Every structure is written in structure tokens, then in C-alpha cells.
mmCIF file of C-alpha atoms in Angstrom:
data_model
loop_
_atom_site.group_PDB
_atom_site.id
_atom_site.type_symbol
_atom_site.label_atom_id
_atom_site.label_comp_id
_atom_site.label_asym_id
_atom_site.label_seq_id
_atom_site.Cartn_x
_atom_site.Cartn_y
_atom_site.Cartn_z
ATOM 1 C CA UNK L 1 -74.554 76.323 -146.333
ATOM 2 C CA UNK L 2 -71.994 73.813 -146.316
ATOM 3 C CA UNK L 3 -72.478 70.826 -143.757
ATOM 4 C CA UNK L 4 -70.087 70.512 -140.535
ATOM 5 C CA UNK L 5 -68.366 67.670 -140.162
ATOM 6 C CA UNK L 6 -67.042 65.918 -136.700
ATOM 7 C CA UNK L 7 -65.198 63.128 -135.014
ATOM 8 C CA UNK L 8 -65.068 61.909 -131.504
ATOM 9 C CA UNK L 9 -62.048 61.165 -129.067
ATOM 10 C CA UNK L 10 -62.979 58.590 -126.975
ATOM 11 C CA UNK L 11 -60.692 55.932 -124.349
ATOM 12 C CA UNK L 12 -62.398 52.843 -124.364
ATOM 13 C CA UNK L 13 -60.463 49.301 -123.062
ATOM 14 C CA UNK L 14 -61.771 46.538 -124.615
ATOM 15 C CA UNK L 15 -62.088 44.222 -121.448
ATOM 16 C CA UNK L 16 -62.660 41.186 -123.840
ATOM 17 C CA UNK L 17 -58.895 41.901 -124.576
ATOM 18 C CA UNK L 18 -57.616 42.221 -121.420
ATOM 19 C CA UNK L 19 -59.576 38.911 -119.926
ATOM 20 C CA UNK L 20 -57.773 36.776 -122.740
ATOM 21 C CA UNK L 21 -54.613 39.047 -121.270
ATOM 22 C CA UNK L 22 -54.670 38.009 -117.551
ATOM 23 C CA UNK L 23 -55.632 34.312 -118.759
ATOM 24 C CA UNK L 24 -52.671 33.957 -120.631
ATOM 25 C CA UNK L 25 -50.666 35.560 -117.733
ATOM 26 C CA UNK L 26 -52.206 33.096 -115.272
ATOM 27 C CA UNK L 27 -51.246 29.919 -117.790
ATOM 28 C CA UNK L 28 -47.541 31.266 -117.456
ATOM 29 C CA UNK L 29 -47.633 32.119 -113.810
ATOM 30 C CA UNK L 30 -48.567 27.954 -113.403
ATOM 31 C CA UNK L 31 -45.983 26.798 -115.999
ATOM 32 C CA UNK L 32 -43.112 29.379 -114.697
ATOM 33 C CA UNK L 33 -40.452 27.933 -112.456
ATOM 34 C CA UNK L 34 -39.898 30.927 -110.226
ATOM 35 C CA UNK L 35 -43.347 30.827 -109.374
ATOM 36 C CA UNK L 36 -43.950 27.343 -107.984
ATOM 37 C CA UNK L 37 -45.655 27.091 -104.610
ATOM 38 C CA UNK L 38 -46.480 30.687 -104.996
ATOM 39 C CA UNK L 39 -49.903 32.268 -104.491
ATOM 40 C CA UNK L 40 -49.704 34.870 -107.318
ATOM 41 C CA UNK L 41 -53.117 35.402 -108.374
ATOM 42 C CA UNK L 42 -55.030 37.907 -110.895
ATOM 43 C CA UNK L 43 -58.791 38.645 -110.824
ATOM 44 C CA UNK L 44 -60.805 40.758 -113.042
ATOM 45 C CA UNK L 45 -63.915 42.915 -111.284
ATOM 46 C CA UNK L 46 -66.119 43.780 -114.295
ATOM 47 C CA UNK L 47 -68.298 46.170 -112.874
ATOM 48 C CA UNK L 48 -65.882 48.216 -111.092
ATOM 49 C CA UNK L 49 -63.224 47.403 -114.400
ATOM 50 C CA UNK L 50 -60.987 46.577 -112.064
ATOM 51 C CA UNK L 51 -57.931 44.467 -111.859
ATOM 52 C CA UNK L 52 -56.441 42.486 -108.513
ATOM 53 C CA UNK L 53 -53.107 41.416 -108.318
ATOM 54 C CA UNK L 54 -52.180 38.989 -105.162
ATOM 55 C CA UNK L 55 -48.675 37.607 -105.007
ATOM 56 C CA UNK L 56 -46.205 36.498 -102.012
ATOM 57 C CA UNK L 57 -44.020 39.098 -101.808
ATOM 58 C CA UNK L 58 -43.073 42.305 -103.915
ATOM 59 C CA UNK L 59 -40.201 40.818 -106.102
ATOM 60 C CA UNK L 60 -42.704 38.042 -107.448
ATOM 61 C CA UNK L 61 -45.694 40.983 -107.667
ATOM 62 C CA UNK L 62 -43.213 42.648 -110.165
ATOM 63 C CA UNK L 63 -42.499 39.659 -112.043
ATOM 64 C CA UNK L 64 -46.594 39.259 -112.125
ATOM 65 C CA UNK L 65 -47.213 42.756 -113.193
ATOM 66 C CA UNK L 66 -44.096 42.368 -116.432
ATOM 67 C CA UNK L 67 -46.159 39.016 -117.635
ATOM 68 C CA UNK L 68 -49.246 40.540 -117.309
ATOM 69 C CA UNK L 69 -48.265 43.887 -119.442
ATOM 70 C CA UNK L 70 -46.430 41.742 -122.013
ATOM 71 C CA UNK L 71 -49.713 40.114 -122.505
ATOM 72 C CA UNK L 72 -51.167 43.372 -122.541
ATOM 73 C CA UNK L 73 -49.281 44.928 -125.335
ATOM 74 C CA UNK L 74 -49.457 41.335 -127.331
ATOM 75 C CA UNK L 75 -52.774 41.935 -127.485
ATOM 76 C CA UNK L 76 -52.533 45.508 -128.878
ATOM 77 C CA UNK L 77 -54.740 47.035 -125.377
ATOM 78 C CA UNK L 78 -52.559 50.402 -124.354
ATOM 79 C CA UNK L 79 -50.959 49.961 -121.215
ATOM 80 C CA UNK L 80 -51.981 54.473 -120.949
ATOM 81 C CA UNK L 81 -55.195 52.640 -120.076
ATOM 82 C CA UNK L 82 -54.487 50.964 -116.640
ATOM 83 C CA UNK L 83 -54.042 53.165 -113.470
ATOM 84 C CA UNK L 84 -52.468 51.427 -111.452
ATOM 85 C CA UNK L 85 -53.106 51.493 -107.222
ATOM 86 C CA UNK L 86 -50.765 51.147 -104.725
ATOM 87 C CA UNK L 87 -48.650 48.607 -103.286
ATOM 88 C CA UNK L 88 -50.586 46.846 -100.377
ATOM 89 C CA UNK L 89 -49.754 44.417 -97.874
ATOM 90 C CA UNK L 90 -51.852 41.942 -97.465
ATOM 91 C CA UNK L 91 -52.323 38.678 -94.948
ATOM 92 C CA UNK L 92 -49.141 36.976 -94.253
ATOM 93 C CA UNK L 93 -46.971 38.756 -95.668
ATOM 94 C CA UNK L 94 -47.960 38.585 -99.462
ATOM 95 C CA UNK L 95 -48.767 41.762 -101.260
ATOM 96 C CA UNK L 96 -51.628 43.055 -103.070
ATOM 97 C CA UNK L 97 -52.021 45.251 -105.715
ATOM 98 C CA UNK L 98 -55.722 47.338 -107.567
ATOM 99 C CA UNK L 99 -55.356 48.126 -111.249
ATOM 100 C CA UNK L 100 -58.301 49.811 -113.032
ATOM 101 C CA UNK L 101 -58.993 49.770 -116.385
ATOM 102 C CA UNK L 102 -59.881 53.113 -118.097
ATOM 103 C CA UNK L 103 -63.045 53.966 -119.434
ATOM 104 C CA UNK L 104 -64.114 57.306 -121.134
ATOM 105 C CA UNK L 105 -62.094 60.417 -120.660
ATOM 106 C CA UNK L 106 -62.157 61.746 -117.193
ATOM 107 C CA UNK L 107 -63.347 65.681 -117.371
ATOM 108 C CA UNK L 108 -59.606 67.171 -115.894
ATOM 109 C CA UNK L 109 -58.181 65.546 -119.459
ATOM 110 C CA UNK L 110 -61.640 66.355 -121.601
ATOM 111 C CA UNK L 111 -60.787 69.777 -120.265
ATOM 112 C CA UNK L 112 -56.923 70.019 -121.184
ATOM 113 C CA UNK L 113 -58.121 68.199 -124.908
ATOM 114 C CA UNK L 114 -60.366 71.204 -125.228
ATOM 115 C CA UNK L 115 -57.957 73.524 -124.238
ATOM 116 C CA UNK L 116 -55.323 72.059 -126.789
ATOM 117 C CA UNK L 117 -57.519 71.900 -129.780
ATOM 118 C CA UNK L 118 -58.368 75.555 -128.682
ATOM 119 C CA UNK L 119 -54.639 76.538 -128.954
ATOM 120 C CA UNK L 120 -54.141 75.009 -132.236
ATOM 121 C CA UNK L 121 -55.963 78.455 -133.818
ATOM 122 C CA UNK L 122 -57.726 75.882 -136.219
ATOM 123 C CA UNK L 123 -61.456 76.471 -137.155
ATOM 124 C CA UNK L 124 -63.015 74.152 -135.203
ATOM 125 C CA UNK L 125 -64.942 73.153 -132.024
ATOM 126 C CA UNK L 126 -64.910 70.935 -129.528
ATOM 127 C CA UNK L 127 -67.063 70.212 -126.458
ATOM 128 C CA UNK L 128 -67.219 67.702 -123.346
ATOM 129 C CA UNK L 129 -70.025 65.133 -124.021
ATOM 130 C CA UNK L 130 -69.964 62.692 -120.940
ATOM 131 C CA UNK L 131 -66.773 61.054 -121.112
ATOM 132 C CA UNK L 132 -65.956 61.655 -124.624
ATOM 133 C CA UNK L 133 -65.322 64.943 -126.893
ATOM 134 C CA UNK L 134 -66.611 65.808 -129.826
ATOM 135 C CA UNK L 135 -64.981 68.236 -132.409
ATOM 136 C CA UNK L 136 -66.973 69.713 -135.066
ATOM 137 C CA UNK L 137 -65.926 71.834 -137.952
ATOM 138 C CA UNK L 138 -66.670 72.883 -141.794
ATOM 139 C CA UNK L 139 -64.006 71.656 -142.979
ATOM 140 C CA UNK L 140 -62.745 67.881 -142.921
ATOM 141 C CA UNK L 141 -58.925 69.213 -143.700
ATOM 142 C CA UNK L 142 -59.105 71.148 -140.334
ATOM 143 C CA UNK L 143 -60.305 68.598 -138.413
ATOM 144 C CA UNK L 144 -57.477 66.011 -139.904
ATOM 145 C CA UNK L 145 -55.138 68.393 -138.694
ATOM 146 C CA UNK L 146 -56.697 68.254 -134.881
ATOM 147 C CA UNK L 147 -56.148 64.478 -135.186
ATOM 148 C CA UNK L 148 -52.542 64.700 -136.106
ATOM 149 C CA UNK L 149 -51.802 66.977 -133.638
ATOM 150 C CA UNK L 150 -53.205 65.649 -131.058
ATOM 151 C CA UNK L 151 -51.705 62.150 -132.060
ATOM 152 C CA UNK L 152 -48.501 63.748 -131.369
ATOM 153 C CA UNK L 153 -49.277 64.735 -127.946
ATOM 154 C CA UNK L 154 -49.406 62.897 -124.429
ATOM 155 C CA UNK L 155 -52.449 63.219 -122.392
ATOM 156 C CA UNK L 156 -51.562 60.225 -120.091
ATOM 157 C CA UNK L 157 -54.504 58.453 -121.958
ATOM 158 C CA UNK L 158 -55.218 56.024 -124.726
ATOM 159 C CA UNK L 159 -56.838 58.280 -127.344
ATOM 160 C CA UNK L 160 -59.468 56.255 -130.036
ATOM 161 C CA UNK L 161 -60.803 58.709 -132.909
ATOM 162 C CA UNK L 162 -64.192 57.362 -133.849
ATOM 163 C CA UNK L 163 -67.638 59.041 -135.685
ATOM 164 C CA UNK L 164 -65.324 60.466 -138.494
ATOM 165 C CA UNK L 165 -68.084 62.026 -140.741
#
């Protein structure tokens, strides 16, 4: 009996990556010109994985929010992974702003990856498992096709494929 073989799709941040990110941002904010005076601020929550954003008003909050995603993507973390709140107005007239950083696949998108990889007609299968999925199948070929297919698709999520055995 031949041995099945399986992968997992996972979305994990790594928030090592994105501290180094907002420190970076918050060296540029200082430095920057346009920002002098200014109260523009980033924090990082680890335990809720969550970013805040505090700046005066919503012109400078957009300036804050294009460093800190060019820092982002410098250091290769996938902007897919940050859901980002909405505008809020803070004391005195300065703005505020909740970003949180993705981690694991929420079920709603486990359940449309599952439904994909069942429309693909391929020989394999795939199951929720927490906040991952796991697709298992006899043959490797099969299962390199489920990864290039579903590389080509947008599931409003960064997409890792680890456990490739």
C-alpha cells in the first residue's frame, strides 16, 4: 500500500519581523521633516498581535501607515497579513488607528481553501485542523498541483506551505 503524502497551508506573521518594521518606521517618523512636533506614534500589543497607530491628524496617519508598509514589504512580511481597523478619533483632535496582525487561517477562508482544492477534481484531501489545513494524498504530483493552483489564487490571506512530506 503505497504511503500518503501531505503538506500544510498555514498564515503565520513573524512578529520578530514586523517589530524591527515599526522600529525602523519610528527612526524615520523622528528624522522626517513633515513630522516634527508631531505625536505620531506606533505600538505593538503582543498578546492581542496587535498594532496602534496614533498620529495628529489623518493626512500625517496616512503618511505613518505608507512608512510603516514600506518597512513592511522591506522586510519580506505580506502586507495580506494585517487587517486593518478603522479610522478613530482620538483626544484632541489626533487620530487613531488598530491594525492586527494575522495568525492562522480563520475557519470562513479554511472553509473556501477546502472548497477550492475540492473543485480542482484532483485526488486529494484536505481538512480544517485548528487554524491551519492539511491536504493529504497518494501521490506527491497531485498535491504539487494543489500548491500551484492555489498559489495562483487570492484568498485575502498570506498563504505559507509547510510539512511537505
Amino acid at each position: 500500500m503505497p504511503k500518503n503524502c501531505s503538506f500544510d497551508i498555514v498564515s503565520v506573521i513573524d512578529i520578530a519581523e514586523v517589530k524591527n518594521a515599526i522600529n525602523q518606521s519610528l527612526m524615520e517618523i523622528k528624522q522626517r521633516f513633515d513630522f516634527k512636533g508631531s505625536k505620531s506614534n506606533i505600538t505593538l500589543d503582543e498578546g492581542k498581535r496587535q498594532l496602534t497607530l496614533f498620529s495628529d491628524d489623518d493626512h500625517k496617519m496616512k503618511s505613518v501607515i505608507d512608512i510603516l508598509q514600506g518597512k513592511l514589504v522591506k522586510r519580506q512580511v505580506s502586507l495580506k497579513g494585517m487587517d486593518y481597523g478603522k479610522l478613530e478619533d482620538a483626544s484632541g483632535g489626533a487620530v487613531r488607528q488598530v491594525i492586527t496582525v494575522q495568525n492562522g487561517i480563520p475557519q470562513d477562508k479554511g472553509k473556501d481553501i477546502v472548497k477550492e482544492i475540492k473543485s480542482m477534481k484532483i485526488k486529494v484531501q484536505a481538512q480544517i485542523m485548528d487554524e491551519q489545513v492539511r491536504v493529504t494524498g497518494k501521490n506527491r504530483d497531485d498535491l504539487q498541483l494543489v500548491i500551484a493552483n492555489l498559489k495562483q489564487k487570492d484568498f485575502g490571506l498570506d498563504m505559507q506551505f509547510t510539512n511537505y512530506r
